[in-house]
Coordinates of C-alpha atoms and ligand atoms in Angstrom, one line a residue:
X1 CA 15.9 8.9 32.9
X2 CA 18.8 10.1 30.8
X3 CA 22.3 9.3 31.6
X4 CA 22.8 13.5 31.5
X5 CA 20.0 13.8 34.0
X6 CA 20.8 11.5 36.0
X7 CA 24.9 12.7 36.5
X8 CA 23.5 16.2 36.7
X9 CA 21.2 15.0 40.1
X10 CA 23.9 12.5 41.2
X11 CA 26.3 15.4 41.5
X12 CA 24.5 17.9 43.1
X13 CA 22.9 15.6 45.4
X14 CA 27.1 14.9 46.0
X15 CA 28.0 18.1 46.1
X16 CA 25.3 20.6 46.6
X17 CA 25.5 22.2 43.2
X18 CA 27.2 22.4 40.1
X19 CA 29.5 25.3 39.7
X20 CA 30.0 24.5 35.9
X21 CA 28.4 22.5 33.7
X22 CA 31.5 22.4 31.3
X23 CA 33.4 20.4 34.3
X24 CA 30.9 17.3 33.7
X25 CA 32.6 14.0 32.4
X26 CA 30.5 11.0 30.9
X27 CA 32.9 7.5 30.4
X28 CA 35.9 10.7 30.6
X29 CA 34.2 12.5 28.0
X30 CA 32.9 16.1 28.4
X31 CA 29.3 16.4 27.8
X32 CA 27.3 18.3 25.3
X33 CA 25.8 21.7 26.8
X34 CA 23.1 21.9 24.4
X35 CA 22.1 18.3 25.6
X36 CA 22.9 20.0 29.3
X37 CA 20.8 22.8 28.5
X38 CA 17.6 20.9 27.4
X39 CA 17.5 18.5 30.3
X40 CA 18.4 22.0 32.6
X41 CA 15.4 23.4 31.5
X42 CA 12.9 21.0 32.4
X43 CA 14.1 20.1 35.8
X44 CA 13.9 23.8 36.5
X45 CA 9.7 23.5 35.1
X46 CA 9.5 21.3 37.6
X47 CA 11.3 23.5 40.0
X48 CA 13.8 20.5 40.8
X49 CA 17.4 23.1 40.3
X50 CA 17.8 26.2 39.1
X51 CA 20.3 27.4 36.9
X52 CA 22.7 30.4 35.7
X53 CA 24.4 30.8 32.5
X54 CA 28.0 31.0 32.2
X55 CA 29.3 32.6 29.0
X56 CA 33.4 31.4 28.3
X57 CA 34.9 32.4 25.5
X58 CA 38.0 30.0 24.3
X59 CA 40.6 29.8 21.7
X60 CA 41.0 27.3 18.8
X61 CA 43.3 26.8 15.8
X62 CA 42.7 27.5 12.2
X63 CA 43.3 25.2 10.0
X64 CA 46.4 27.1 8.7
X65 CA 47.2 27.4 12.5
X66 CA 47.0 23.9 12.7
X67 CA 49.2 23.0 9.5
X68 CA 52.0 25.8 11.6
X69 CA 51.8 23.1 14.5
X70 CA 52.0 20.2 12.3
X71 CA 54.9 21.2 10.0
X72 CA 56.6 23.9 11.7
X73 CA 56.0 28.0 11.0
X74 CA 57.0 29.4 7.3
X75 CA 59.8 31.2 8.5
X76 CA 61.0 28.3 9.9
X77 CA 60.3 26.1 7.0
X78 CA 62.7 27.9 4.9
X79 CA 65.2 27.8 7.3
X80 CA 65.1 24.2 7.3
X81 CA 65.1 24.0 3.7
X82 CA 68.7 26.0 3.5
X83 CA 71.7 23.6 3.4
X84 CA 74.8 24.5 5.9
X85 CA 77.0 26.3 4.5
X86 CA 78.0 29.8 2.6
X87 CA 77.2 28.4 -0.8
X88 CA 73.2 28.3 0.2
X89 CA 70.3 27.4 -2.5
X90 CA 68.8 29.0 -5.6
X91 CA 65.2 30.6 -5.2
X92 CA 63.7 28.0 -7.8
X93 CA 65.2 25.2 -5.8
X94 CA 64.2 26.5 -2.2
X95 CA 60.5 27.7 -3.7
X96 CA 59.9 24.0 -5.1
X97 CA 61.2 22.2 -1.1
X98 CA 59.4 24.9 0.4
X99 CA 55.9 25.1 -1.3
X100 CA 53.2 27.3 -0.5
X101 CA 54.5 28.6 2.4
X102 CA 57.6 30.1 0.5
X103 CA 56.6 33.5 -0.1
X104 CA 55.3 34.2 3.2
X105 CA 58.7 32.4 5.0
X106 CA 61.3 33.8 2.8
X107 CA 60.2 37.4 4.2
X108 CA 59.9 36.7 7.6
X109 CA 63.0 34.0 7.9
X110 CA 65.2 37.1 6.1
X111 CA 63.7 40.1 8.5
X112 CA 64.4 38.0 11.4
X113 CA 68.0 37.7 9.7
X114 CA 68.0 34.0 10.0
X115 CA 68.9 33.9 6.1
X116 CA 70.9 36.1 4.1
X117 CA 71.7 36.8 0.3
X118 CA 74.1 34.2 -1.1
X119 CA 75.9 33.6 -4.6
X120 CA 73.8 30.6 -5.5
X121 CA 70.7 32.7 -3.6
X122 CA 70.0 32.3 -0.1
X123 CA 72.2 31.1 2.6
X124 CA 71.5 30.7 6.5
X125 CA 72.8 33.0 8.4
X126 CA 72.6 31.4 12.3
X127 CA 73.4 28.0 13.8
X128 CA 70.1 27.6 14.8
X129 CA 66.5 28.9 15.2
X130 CA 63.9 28.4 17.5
X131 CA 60.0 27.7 16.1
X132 CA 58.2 30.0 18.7
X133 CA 55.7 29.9 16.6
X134 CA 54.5 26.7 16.7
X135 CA 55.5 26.4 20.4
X136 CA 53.1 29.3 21.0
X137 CA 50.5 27.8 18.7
X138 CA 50.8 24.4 20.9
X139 CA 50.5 26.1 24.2
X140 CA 47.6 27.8 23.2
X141 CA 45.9 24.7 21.9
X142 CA 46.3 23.1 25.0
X143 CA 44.2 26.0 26.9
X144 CA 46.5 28.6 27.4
X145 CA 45.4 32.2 27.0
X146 CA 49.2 34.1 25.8
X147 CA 49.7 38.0 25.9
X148 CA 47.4 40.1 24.3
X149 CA 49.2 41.4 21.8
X150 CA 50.2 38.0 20.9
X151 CA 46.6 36.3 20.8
X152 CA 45.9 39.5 18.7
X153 CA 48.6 39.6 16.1
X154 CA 48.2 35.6 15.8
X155 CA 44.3 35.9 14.8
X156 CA 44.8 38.6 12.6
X157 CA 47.4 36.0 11.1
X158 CA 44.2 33.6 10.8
X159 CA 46.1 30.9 12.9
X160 CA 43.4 31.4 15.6
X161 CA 39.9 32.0 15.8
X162 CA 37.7 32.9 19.1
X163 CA 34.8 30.7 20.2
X164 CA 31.9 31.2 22.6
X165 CA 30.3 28.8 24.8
X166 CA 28.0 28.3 27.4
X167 CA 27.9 26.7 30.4
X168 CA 25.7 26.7 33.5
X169 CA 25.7 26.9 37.4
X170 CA 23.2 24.8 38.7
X171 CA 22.2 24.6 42.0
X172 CA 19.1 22.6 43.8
X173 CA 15.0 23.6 43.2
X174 CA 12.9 23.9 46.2
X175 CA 11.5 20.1 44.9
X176 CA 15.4 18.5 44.4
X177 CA 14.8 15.0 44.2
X178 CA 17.3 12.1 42.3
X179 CA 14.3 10.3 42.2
X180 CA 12.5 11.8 39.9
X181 CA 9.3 10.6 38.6
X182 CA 8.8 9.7 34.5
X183 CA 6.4 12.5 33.6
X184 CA 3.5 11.5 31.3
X185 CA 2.2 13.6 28.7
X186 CA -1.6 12.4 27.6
X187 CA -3.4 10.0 29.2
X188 CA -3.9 6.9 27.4
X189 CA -6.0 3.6 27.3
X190 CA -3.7 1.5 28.5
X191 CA -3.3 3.6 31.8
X192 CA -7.4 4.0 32.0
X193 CA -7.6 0.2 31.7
X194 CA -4.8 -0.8 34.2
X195 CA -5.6 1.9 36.8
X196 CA -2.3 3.6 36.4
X197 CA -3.6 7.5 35.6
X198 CA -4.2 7.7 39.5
X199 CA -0.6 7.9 40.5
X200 CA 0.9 9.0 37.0
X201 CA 2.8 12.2 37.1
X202 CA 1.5 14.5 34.5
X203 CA 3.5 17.2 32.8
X204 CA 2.2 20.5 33.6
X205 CA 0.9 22.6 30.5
X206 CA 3.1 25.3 29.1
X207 CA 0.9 28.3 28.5
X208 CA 3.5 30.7 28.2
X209 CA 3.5 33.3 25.7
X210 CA 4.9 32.5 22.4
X211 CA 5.0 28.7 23.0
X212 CA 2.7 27.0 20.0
X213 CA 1.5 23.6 20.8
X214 CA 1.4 21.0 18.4
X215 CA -1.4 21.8 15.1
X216 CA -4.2 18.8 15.0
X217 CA -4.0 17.1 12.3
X218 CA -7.2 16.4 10.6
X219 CA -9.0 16.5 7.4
X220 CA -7.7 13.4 5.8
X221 CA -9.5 10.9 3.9
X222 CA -10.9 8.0 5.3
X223 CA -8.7 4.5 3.9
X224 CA -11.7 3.4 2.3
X225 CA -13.1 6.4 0.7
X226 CA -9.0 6.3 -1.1
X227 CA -9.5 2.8 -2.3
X228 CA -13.1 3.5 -3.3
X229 CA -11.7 6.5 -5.5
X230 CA -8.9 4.0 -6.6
X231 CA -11.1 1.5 -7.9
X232 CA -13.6 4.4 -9.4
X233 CA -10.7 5.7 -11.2
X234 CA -9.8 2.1 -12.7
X235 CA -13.6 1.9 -13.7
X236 CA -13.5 4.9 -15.3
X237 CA -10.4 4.5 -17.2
X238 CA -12.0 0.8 -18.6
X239 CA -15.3 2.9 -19.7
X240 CA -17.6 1.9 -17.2
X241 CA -19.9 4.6 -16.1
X242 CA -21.3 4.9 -12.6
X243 CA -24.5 3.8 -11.1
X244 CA -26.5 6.1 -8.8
X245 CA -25.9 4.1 -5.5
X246 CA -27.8 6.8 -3.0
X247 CA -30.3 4.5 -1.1
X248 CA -29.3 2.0 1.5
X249 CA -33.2 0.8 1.8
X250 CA -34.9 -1.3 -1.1
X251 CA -37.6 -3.3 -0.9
X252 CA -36.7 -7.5 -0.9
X253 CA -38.3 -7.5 -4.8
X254 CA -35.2 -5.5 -6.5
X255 CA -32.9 -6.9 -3.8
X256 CA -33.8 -10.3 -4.0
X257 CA -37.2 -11.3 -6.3
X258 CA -35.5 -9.3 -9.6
X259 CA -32.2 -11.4 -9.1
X260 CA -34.3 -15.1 -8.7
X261 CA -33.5 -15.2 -5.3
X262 CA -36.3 -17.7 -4.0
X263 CA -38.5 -16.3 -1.2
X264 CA -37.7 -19.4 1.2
X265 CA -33.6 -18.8 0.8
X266 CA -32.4 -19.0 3.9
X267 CA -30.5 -15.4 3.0
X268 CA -34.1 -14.0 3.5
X269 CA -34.3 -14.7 6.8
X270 CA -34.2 -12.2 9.6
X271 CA -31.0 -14.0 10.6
X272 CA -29.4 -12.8 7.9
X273 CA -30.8 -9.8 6.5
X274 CA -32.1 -6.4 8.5
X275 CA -35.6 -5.9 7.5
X276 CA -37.2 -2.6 8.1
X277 CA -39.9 -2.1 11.2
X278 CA -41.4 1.2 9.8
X279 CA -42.5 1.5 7.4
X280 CA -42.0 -2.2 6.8
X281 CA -43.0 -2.3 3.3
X282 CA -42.8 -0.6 -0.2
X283 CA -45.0 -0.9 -3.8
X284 CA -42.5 0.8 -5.8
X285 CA -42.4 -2.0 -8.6
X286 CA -43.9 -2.1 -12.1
X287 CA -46.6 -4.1 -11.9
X288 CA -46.6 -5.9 -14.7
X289 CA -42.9 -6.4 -14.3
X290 CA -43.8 -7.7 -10.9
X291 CA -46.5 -10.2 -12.5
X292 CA -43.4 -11.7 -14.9
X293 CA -41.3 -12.0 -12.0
X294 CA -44.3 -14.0 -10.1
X295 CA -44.2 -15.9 -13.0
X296 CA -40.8 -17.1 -13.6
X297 CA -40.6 -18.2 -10.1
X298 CA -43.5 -20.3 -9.5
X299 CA -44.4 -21.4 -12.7
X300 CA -40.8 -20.6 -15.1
X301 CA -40.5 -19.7 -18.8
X302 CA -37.6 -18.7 -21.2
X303 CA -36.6 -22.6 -20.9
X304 CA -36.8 -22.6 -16.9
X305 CA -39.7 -24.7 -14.2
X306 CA -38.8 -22.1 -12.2
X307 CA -39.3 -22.7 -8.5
X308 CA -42.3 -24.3 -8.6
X309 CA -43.6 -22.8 -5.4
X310 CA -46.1 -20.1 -4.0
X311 CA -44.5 -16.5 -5.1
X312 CA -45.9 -13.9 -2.1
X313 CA -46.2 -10.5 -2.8
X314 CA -46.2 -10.0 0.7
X315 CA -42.1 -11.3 1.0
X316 CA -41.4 -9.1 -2.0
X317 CA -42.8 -5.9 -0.9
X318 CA -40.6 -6.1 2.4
X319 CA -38.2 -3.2 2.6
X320 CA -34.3 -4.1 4.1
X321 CA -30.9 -2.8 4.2
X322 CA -29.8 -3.7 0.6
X323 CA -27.6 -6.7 1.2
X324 CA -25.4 -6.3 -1.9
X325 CA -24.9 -3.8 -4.7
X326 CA -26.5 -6.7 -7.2
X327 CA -29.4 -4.8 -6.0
X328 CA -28.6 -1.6 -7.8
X329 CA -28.0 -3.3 -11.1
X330 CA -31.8 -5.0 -10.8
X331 CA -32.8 -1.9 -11.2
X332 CA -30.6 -0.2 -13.6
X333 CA -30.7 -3.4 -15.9
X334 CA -34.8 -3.3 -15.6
X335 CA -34.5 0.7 -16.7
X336 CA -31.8 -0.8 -19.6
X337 CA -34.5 -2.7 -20.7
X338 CA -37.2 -0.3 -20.7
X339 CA -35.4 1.9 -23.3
X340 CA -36.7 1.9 -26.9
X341 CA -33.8 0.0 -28.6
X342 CA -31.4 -1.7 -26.8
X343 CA -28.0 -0.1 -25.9
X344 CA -24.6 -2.3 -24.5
X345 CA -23.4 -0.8 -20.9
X346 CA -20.7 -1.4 -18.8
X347 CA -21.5 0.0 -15.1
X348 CA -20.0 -0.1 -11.8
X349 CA -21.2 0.8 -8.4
X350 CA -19.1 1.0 -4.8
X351 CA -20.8 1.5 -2.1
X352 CA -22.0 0.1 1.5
X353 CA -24.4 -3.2 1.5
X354 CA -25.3 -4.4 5.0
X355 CA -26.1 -8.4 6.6
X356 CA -27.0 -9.7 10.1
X357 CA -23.9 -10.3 10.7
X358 CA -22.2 -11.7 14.5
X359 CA -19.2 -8.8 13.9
X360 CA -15.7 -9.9 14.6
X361 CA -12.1 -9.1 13.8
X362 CA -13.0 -10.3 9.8
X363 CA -16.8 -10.0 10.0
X364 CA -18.7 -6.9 10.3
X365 CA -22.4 -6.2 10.1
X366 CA -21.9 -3.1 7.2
X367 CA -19.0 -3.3 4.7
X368 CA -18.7 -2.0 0.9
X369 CA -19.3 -3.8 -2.2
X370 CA -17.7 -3.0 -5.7
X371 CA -20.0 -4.4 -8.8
X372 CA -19.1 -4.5 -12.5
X373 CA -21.7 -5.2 -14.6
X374 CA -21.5 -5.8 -18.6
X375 CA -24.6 -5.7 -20.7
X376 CA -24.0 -6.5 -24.4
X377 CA -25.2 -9.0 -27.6
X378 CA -23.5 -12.2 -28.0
X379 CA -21.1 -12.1 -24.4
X380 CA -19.4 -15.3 -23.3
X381 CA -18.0 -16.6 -19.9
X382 CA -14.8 -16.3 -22.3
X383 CA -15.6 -12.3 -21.9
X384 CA -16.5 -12.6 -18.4
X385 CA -13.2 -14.0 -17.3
X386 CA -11.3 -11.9 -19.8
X387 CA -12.9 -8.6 -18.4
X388 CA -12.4 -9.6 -15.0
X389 CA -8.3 -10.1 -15.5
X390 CA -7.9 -6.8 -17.0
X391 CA -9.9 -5.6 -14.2
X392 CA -7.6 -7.0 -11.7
X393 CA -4.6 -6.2 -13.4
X394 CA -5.3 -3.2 -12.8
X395 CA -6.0 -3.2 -9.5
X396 CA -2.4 -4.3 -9.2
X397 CA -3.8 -8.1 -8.8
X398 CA -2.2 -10.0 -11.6
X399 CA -2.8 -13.3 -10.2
X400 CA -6.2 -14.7 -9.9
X401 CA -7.9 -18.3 -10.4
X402 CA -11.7 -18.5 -10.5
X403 CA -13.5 -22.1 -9.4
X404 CA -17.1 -23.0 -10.0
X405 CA -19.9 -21.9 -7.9
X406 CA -23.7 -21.1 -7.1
X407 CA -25.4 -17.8 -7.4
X408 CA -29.1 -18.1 -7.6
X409 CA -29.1 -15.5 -10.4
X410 CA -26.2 -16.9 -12.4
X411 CA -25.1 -19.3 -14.0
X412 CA -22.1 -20.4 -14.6
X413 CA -21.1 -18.6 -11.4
X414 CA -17.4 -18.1 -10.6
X415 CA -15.8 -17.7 -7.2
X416 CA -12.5 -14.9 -7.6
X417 CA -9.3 -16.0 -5.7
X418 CA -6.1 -14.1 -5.6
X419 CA -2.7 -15.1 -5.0
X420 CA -1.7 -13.8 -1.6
X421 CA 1.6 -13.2 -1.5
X422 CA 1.9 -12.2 2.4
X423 CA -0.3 -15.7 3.6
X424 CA 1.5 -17.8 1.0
X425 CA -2.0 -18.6 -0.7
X426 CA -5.2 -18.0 -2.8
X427 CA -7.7 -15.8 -0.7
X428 CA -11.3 -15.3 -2.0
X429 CA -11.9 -11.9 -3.0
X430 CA -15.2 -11.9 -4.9
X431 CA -17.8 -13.8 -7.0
X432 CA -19.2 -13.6 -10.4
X433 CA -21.2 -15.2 -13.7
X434 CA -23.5 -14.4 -15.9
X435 CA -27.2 -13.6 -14.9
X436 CA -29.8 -15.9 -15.9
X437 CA -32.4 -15.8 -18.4
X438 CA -34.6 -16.2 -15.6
X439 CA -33.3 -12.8 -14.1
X440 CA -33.1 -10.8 -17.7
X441 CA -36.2 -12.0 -19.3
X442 CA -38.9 -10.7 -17.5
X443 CA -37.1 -7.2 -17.4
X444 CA -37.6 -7.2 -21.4
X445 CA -33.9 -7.4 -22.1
X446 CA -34.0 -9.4 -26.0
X447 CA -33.4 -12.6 -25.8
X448 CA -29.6 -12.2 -27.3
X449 CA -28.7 -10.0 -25.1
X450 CA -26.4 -11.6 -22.5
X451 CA -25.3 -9.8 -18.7
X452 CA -22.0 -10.2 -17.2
X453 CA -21.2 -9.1 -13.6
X454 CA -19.1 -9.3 -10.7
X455 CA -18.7 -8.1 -7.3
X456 CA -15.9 -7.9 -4.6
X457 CA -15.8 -6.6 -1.2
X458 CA -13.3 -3.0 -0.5
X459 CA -12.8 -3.8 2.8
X460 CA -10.6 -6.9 2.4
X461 CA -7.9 -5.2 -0.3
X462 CA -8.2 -1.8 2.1
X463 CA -7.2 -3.6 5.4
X464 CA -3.8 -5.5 3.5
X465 CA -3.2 -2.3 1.7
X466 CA -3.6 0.0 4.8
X467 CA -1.7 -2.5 7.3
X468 CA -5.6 -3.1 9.5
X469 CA -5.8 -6.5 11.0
X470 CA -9.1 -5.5 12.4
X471 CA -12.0 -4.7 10.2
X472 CA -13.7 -2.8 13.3
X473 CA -11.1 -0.5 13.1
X474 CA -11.4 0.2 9.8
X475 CA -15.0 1.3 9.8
X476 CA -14.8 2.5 13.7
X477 CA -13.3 5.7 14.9
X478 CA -9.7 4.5 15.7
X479 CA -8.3 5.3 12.0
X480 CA -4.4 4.7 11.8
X481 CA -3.5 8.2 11.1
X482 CA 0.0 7.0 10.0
X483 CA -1.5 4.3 7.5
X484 CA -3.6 7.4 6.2
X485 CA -0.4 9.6 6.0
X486 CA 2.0 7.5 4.8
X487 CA -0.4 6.8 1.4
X488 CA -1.9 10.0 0.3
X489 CA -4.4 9.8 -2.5
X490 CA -3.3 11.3 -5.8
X491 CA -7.0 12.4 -7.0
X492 CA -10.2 13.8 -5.1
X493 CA -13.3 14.6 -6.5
X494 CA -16.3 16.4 -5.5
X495 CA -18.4 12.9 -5.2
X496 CA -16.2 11.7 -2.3
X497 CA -17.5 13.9 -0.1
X498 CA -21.3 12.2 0.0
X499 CA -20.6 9.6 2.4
X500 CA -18.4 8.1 5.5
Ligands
LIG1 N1 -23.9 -10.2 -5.2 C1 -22.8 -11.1 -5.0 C2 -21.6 -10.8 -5.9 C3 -22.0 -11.0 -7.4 C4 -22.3 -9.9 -8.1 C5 -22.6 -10.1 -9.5 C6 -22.6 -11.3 -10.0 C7 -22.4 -12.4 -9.3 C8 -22.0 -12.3 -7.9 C9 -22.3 -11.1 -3.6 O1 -22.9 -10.3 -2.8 O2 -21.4 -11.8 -3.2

């Protein structure tokens, strides 16, 4: 409760009412009517007092009146300034101790014959004067109201100036309580979860006329779909174009057979990957391409034994929730190939990928993948690693490290780490190499003809940009408004709008 509140319902509870507002002290101080006001009106919506206005009116000083009070009236100034004596001052002499006030003292001081002509200039002509002035000025800074015609004649003089105020009558509601209950606004969580909305006091709706309630906000962008469009617009500007990324279903042959993923890896398994129930299946693969592909893994070629295992048609054909965007560039790299005369590219793709996941505050069963890929004559690893710091430079990551790894459809493979400045160390933040021959050949991509590519997940750089510590809430529907506000996105375009 506020300390205005609560001395308001201390002192009527005291004294029955309050028969002026203006009376009120806190720690000897008088307290601010417009603070008064505000708490006034809402005890009377909750019919605890109810209150009258009480219009004053009071007197203050100017600020000339308070320079009178301070260093005496002009009049009286060039009194002052006038030696004793018949001999007197010159008018340059008495201007220059006087100042400012000069002019408009000489006139007054000589009408109220308190100085008189002298041979040097002006000479006092009484013992003594008396400021009234400034003793009127003082006694109606201190709160007294003097004779009309003198309050009137001093404003016109600017040395005063009239104020209104307000103050208020209070007296006691038909509900006067001190103990007055906090008053909740919305119902939260927190009091669903611990029970408390039963005896919570709720603050009555105010559908008066006039009275305009707070305008939703809404419309923003999701967190993601701005880091998506950052990383779009970074892709862009490096002369990558975009692959078409439309379907989240592919059959197991472009998501894992194209890419030399062996039918027994364990990242086929159920356990890992959504398969589809119905229809469960899909043919739409180039056969002979499919025949190559049969090929290279159970019996190898281009310089590879391959797996040298059964290759099922029957695994291939399954259809599944793509489980990365690698997926996409199977295909687009296999329509690459099929062209008449081979072209370079440099593509991208950004969009969701989906694993049987256990979800958790890091883990969740549907995130989003970024994917560079670089098709060209004659690339190295040199190119690879040199693409991927210009990349991340700007991303606004210039520090990164890369350490060997495994991909089943490249080789060499390089895990990305980043310098974390917040945690104090390198984080892992994607994965890349250069596909295999065993991957490119069968497509028909020439032999000289090498692939680069990498891939990283949004959700990670989102939740440290956007301040989640929970990935659930990033893809759930309890979006941190304020995160959203406080970072607006500079660009939009119509393509955002397709998903989320
Ligand atoms: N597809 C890999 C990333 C990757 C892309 C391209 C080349 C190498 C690795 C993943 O899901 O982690």
């Amino acid at each position: 409760m506020s300390a205005i509140q609560d001395l308001i319902l201390t002192t009527i509870d005291a004294h029955g009412a309050i028969e002026d507002t203006a009376a009120l002290r806190i720690n000897g101080q008088p307290v601010d009517q417009l603070q008064v006001i505000g708490v006034l009106n809402s005890l009377t919506a909750r019919e605890v007092v109810s209150f009258t206005i009480l219009d004053a009116e009071y007197w203050l000083l100017s600020e000339e009146g308070n320079k009178v009070v301070e260093h005496g009236s002009p009049e009286v100034m060039v009194f002052n300034a006038i030696p004793e004596g018949e001999d007197g001052i010159s008018i340059p002499e008495l201007q220059k101790l006087v100042g400012e006030s000069y002019k408009f003292g000489q006139g007054a001081a000589f009408k109220n014959k308190w100085i008189k002509k002298s041979a040097a200039g002006f000479a006092r002509a009484t013992d003594s004067v008396v400021d009234s002035t400034r003793n009127e000025l003082i006694a109606i800074r201190d709160g007294k109201v003097l004779a009309e015609k003198i309050m009137t004649d001093y404003k016109k003089k600017k040395l005063i100036d009239k104020k209104k105020t307000s103050s208020y009558n209070v007296v006691k509601g038909p509900k006067f309580t001190t103990t007055l209950a906090k008053e909740e606004t919305d119902i939260s969580q927190e009091m669903i979860l611990s029970g408390e909305w039963k005896t919570a006091q709720f603050k009555k709706y105010n559908f008066a006329p006039g009275v305009t309630g707070v305008v939703p906000r809404g419309g923003y962008l999701h967190p993601l779909m701005k880091v998506r469009e950052e990383f779009r617009q970074i892709f862009l500007e490096l002369g990558f174009t975009e692959m078409p990324t439309n379907k989240f279903v592919d059959s197991s042959f472009w998501n894992f057979d194209a890419l030399f993923q062996p039918q027994q890896h364990p990242a086929r398994d159920a356990h890992d990957t959504f398969f589809l129930k119905d229809p469960a299946t899909d043919r739409k693969y180039p056969r002979d391409y499919l025949e190559r592909v049969k090929k290279v893994h159970s019996e190898g070629g281009y310089g590879s034994i391959g797996y040298v295992m059964d290759w099922k048609e029957e695994e291939a054909e399954k259809l599944l929730l793509r489980t990365h965007t690698t997926a996409i560039s199977s295909n687009m790299l296999y329509q690459l190939a099929q062209e008449k005369e081979f072209r370079p590219v440099k593509y991208f793709s950004i969009d969701r990928v989906f694993r049987n996941e256990t979800t958790d505050a890091t883990h969740l069963a549907e995130f989003h993948q970024l994917e560079g890929v670089v098709a060209d004559r004659g690339l190295t690893l040199g190119d690879l690693i040199g693409t991927l710091h210009s990349f991340f430079q700007k991303l606004g990551i210039p520090k990164i490290k890369f350490k060997p790894a495994f991909n089943p459809y490249t080789e060499p493979s390089m895990e990305i780490f980043s310098w974390h400045d917040g945690l104090g160390k390198w984080v892992e933040i994607g994965n890349s190499g250069m596909f295999r021959p065993e991957m490119l050949r069968p497509m028909g991509l020439p032999e000289d003809v090498s692939v680069i590519a990498w891939g990283l997940g949004v959700e990670r750089p989102t939740m440290i940009k956007y301040g989640y510590d929970d990935i659930r809430e990033l893809l759930g529907h309890k979006v941190n408004i304020d995160m959203v506000q406080k970072n607006p996105i500079c660009r939009l375009d119509k393509k955002m709008g397709r998903e989320l």
